[in-house]
XYZ file of N, CA and C in Angstrom:
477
model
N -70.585 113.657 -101.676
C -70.542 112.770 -102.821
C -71.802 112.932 -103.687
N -72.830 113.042 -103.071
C -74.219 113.105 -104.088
C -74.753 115.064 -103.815
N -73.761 115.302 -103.883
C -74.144 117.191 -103.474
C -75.150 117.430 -104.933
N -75.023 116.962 -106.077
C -75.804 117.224 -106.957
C -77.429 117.114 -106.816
N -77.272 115.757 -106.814
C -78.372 114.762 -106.901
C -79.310 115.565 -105.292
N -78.384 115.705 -104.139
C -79.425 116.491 -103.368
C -79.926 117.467 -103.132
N -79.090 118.483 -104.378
C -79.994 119.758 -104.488
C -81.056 120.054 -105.497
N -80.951 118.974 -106.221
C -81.947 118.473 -107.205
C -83.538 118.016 -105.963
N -83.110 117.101 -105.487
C -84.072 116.658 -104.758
C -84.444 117.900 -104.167
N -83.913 118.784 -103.500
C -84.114 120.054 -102.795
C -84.891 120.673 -103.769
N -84.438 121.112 -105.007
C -85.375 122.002 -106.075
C -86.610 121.398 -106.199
N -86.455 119.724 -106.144
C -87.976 119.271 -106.686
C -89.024 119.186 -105.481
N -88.685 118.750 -104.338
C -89.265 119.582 -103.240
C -89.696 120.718 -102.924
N -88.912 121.801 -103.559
C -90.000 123.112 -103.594
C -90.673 122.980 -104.695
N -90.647 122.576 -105.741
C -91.499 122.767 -106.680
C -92.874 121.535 -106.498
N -92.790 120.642 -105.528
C -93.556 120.041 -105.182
C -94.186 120.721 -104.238
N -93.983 121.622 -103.594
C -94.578 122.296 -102.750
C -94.999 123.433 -103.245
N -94.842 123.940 -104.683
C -95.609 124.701 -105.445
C -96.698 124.277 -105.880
N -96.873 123.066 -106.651
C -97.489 122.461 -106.822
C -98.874 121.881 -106.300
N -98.692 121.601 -104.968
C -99.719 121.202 -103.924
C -100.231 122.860 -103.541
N -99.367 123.445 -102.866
C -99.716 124.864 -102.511
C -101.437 124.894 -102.711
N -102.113 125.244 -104.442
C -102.977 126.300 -104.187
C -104.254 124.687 -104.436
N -103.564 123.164 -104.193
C -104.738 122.550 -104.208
C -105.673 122.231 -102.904
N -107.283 122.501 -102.531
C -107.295 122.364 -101.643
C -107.154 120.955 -100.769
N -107.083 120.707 -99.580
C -107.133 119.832 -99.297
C -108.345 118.369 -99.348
N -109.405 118.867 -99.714
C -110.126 118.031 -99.950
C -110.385 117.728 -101.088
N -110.145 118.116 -102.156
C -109.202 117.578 -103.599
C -107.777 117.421 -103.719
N -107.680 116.220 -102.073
C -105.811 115.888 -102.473
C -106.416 114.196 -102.893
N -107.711 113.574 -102.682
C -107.808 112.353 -103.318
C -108.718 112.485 -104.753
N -108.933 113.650 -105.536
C -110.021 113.610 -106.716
C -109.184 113.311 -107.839
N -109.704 112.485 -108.545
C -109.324 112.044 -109.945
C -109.962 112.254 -110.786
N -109.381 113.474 -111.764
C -110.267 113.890 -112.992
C -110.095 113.195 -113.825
N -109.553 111.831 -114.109
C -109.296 110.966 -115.352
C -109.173 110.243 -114.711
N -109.941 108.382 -114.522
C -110.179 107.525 -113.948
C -108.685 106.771 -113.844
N -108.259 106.608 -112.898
C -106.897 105.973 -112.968
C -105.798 106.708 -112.643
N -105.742 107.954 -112.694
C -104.878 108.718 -112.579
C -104.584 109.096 -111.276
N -102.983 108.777 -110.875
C -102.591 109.113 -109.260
C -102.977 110.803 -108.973
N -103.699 110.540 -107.836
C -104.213 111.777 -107.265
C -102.205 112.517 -106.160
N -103.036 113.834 -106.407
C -101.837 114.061 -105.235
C -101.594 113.448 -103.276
N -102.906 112.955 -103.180
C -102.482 112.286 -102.019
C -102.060 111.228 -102.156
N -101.906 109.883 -102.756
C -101.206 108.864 -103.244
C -99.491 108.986 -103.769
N -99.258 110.250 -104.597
C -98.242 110.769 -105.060
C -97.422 111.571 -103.842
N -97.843 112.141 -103.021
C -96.926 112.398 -101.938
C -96.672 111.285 -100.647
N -97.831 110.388 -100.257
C -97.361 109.776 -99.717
C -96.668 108.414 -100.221
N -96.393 108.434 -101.857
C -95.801 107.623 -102.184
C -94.220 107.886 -102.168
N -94.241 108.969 -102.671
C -93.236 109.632 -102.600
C -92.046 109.550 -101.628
N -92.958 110.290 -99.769
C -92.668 110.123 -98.533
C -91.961 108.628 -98.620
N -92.777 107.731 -99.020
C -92.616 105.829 -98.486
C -90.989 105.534 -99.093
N -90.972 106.264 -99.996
C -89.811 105.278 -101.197
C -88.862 106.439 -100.834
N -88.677 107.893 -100.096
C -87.665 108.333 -99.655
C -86.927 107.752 -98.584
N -88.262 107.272 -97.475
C -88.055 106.591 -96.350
C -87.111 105.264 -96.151
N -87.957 104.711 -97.493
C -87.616 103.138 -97.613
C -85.961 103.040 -98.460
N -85.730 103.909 -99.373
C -84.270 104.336 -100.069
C -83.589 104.492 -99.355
N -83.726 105.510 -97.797
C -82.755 105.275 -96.600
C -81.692 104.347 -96.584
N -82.967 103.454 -96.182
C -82.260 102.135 -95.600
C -81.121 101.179 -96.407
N -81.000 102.227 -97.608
C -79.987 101.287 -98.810
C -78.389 101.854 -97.997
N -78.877 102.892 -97.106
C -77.207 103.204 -96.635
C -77.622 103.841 -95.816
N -78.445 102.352 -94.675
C -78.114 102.934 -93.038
C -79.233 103.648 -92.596
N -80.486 104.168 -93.182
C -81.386 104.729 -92.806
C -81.975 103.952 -91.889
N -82.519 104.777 -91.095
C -83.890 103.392 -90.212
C -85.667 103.928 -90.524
N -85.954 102.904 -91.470
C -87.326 103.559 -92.276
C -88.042 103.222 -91.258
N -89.084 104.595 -91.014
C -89.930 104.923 -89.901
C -92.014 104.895 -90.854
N -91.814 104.588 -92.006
C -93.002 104.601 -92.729
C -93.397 103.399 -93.058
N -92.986 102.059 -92.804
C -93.180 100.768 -93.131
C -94.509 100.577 -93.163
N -95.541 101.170 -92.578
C -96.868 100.916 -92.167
C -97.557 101.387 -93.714
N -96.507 102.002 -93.884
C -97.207 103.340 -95.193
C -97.809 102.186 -96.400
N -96.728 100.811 -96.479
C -96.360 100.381 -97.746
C -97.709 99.655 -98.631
N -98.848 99.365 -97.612
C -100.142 98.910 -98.067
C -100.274 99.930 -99.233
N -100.582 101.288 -98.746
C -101.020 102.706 -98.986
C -100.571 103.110 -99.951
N -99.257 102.935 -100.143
C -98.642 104.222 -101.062
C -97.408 103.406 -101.655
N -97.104 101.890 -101.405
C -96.086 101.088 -102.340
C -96.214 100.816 -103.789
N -95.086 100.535 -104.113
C -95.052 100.023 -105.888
C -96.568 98.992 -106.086
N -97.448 99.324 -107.267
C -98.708 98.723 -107.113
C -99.499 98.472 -105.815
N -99.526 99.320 -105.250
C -100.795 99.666 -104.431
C -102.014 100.109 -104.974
N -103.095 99.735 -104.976
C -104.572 99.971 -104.694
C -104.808 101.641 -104.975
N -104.699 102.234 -105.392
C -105.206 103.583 -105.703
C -106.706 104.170 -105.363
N -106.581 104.674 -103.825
C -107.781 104.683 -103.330
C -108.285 106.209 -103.696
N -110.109 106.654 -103.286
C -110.518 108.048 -104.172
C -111.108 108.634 -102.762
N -111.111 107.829 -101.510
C -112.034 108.479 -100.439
C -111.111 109.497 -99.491
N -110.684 110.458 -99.275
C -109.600 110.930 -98.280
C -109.616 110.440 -97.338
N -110.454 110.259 -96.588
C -110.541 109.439 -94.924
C -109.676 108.117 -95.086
N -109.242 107.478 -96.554
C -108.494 106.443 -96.456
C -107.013 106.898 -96.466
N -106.521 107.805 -96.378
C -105.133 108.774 -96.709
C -104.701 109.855 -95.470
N -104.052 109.935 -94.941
C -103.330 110.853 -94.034
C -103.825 112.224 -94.801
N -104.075 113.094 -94.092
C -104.314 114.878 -94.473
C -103.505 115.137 -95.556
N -103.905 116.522 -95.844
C -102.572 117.128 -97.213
C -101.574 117.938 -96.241
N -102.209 118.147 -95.032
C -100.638 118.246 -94.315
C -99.855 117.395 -94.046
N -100.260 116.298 -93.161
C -99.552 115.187 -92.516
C -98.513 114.733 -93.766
N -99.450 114.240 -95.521
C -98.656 114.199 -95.850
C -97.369 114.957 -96.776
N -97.620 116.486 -96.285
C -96.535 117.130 -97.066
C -95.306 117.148 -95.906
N -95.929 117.013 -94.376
C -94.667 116.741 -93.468
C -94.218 115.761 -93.747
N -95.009 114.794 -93.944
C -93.690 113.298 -94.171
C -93.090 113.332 -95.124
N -93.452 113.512 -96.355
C -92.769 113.890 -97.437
C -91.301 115.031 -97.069
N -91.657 115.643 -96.748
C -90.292 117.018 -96.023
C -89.618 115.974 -95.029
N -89.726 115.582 -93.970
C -89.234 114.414 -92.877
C -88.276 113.474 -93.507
N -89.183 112.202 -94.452
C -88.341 111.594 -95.180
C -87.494 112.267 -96.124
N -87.281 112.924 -96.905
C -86.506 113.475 -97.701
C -85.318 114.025 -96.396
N -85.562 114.442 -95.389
C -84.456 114.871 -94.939
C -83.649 114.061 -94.112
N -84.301 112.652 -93.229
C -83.689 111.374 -92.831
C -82.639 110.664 -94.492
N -83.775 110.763 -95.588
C -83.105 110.168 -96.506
C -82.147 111.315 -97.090
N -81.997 112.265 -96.922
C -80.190 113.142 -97.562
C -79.142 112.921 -96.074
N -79.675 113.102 -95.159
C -78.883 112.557 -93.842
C -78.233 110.936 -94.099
N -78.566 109.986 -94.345
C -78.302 108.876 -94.796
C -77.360 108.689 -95.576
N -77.634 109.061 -97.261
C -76.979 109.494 -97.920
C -75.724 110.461 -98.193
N -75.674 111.016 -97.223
C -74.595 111.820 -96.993
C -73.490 111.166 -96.559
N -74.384 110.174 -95.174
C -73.175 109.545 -94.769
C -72.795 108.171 -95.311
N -73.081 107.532 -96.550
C -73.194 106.475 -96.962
C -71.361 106.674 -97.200
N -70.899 105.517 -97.508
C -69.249 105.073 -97.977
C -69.526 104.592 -99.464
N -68.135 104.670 -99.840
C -67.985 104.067 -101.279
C -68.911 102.478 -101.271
N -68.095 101.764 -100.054
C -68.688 100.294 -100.235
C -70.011 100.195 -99.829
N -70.954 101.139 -99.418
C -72.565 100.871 -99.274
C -72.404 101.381 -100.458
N -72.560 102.238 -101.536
C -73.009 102.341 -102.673
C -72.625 101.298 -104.241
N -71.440 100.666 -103.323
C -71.235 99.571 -104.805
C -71.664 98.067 -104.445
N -72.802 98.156 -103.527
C -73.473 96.814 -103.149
C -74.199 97.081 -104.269
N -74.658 95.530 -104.815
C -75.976 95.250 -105.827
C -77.109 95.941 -105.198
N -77.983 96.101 -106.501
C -79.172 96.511 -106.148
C -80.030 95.159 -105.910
N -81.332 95.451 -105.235
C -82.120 94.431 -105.056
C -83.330 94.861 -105.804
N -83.800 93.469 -106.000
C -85.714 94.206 -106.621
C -85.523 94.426 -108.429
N -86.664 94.989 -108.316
C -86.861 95.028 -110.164
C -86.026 95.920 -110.862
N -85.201 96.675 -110.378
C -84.487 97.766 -111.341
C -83.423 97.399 -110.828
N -82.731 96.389 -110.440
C -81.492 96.020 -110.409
C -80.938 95.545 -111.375
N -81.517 95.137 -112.682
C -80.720 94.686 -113.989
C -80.040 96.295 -114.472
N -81.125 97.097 -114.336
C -80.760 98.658 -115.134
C -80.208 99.408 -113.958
N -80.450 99.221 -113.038
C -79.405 99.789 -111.989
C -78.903 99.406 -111.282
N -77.866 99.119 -111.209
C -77.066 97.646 -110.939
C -76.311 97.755 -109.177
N -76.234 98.980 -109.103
C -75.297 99.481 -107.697
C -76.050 100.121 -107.076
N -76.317 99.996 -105.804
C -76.920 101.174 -105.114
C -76.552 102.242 -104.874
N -75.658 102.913 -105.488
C -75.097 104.072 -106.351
C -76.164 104.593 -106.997
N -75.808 103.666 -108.206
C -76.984 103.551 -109.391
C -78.182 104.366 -108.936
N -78.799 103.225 -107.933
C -79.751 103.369 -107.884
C -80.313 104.617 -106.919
N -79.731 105.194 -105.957
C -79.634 106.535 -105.388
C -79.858 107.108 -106.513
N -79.324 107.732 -107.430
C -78.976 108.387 -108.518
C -80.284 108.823 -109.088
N -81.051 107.533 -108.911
C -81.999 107.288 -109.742
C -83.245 107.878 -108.968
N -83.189 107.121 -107.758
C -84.121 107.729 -106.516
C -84.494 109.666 -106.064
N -82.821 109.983 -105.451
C -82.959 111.398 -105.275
C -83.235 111.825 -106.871
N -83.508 112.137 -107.648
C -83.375 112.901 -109.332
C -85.016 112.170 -109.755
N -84.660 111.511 -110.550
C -85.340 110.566 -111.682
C -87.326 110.485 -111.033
N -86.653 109.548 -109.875
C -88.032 109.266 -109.352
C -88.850 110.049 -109.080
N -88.271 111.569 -108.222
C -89.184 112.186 -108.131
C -89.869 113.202 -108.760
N -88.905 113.524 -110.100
C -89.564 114.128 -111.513
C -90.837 113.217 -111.886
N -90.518 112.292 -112.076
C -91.503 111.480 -112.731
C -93.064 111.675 -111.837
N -92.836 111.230 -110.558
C -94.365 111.883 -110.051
C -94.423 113.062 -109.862
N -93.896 113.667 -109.587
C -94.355 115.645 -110.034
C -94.539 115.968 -110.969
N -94.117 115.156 -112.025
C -94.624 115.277 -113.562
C -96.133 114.590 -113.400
N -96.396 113.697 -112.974
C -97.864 113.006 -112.904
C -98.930 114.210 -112.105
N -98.307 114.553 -111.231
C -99.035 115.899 -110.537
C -98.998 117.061 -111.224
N -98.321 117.480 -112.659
C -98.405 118.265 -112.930
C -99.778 118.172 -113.848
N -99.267 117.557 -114.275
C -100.923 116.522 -115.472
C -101.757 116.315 -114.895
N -102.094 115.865 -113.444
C -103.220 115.692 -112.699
C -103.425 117.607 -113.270
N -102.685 118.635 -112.038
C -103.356 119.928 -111.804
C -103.855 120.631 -113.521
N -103.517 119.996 -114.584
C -103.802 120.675 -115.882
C -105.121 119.730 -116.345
N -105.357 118.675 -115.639
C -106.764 117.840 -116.004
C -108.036 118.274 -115.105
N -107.120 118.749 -113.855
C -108.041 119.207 -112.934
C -108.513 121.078 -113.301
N -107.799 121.597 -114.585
C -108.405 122.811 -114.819
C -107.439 124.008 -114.076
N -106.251 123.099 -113.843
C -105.800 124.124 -112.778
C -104.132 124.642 -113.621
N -103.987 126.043 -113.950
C -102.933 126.416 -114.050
C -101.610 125.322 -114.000
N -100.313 125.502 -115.255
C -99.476 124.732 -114.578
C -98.434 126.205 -114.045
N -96.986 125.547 -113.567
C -96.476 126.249 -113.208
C -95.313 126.652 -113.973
N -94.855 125.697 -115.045
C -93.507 125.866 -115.830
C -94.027 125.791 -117.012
């Protein structure tokens, strides 16, 4: 049913993993423009809200701990020792994405035409909807923020 939407997520996953590729790991928390999500915040935010989207059809989210860290308005921290590695978090990021297309796969018509909950339930009204929005939408938008980080940080883009 969402064969689109998860090879999308699949493409933006490698290209998120282009992306990180040539940064080192101890510039996964530096911010070259004060305010601006670093790539360790952006993947393990990423990881949290694949994890946590699961559970809209049946997932069992295993990152709950994450949500201080890396939730909608969280604290945007600059020290790495406050952040999981740039490995740890490119595995969770890969992990969740693949619990959350497992999920999704097996979701039914009637888990996806439940209401949405939370702030984007006026504009996305079904958890349909809001899948839609999750695998695609969401995760352009922060790989787009990481792309702008790596071009502030001096660094080549890729497209």
């Amino acid at each position: 049913m969402y064969d689109r939407e998860i090879k999308t997520l699949r493409f933006m996953q490698g290209y998120g993993d282009q992306l990180a590729a040539d940064i080192a790991p101890q510039d996964f928390c530096r911010q070259p423009v004060e305010g601006m999500n670093h790539p360790a915040w952006i993947f393990g935010h990423l990881a949290l809200a694949a994890d946590a989207h699961a559970a809209y059809v049946g997932g069992a989210p295993q990152l709950g701990d994450w949500n201080e860290r890396f939730g909608f308005g969280s604290e945007l921290l600059i020290h790495p020792d406050e952040y999981p590695s740039k490995d740890e978090l490119m595995t969770a990021w890969h992990d969740a994405n693949e619990r959350y297309i497992a999920a999704v796969s097996s979701a039914s018509a009637k888990d996806l035409a439940k209401p949405t909950k939370g702030p984007l339930a006026e504009s996305l009204p079904t958890v349909g909807d809001f899948l839609t929005f999750s695998l695609t939408a969401h995760v352009s938008l922060h790989l787009g923020q990481l792309s702008a980080w790596r071009r502030a940080s001096g660094m080549p883009r890729l497209f």
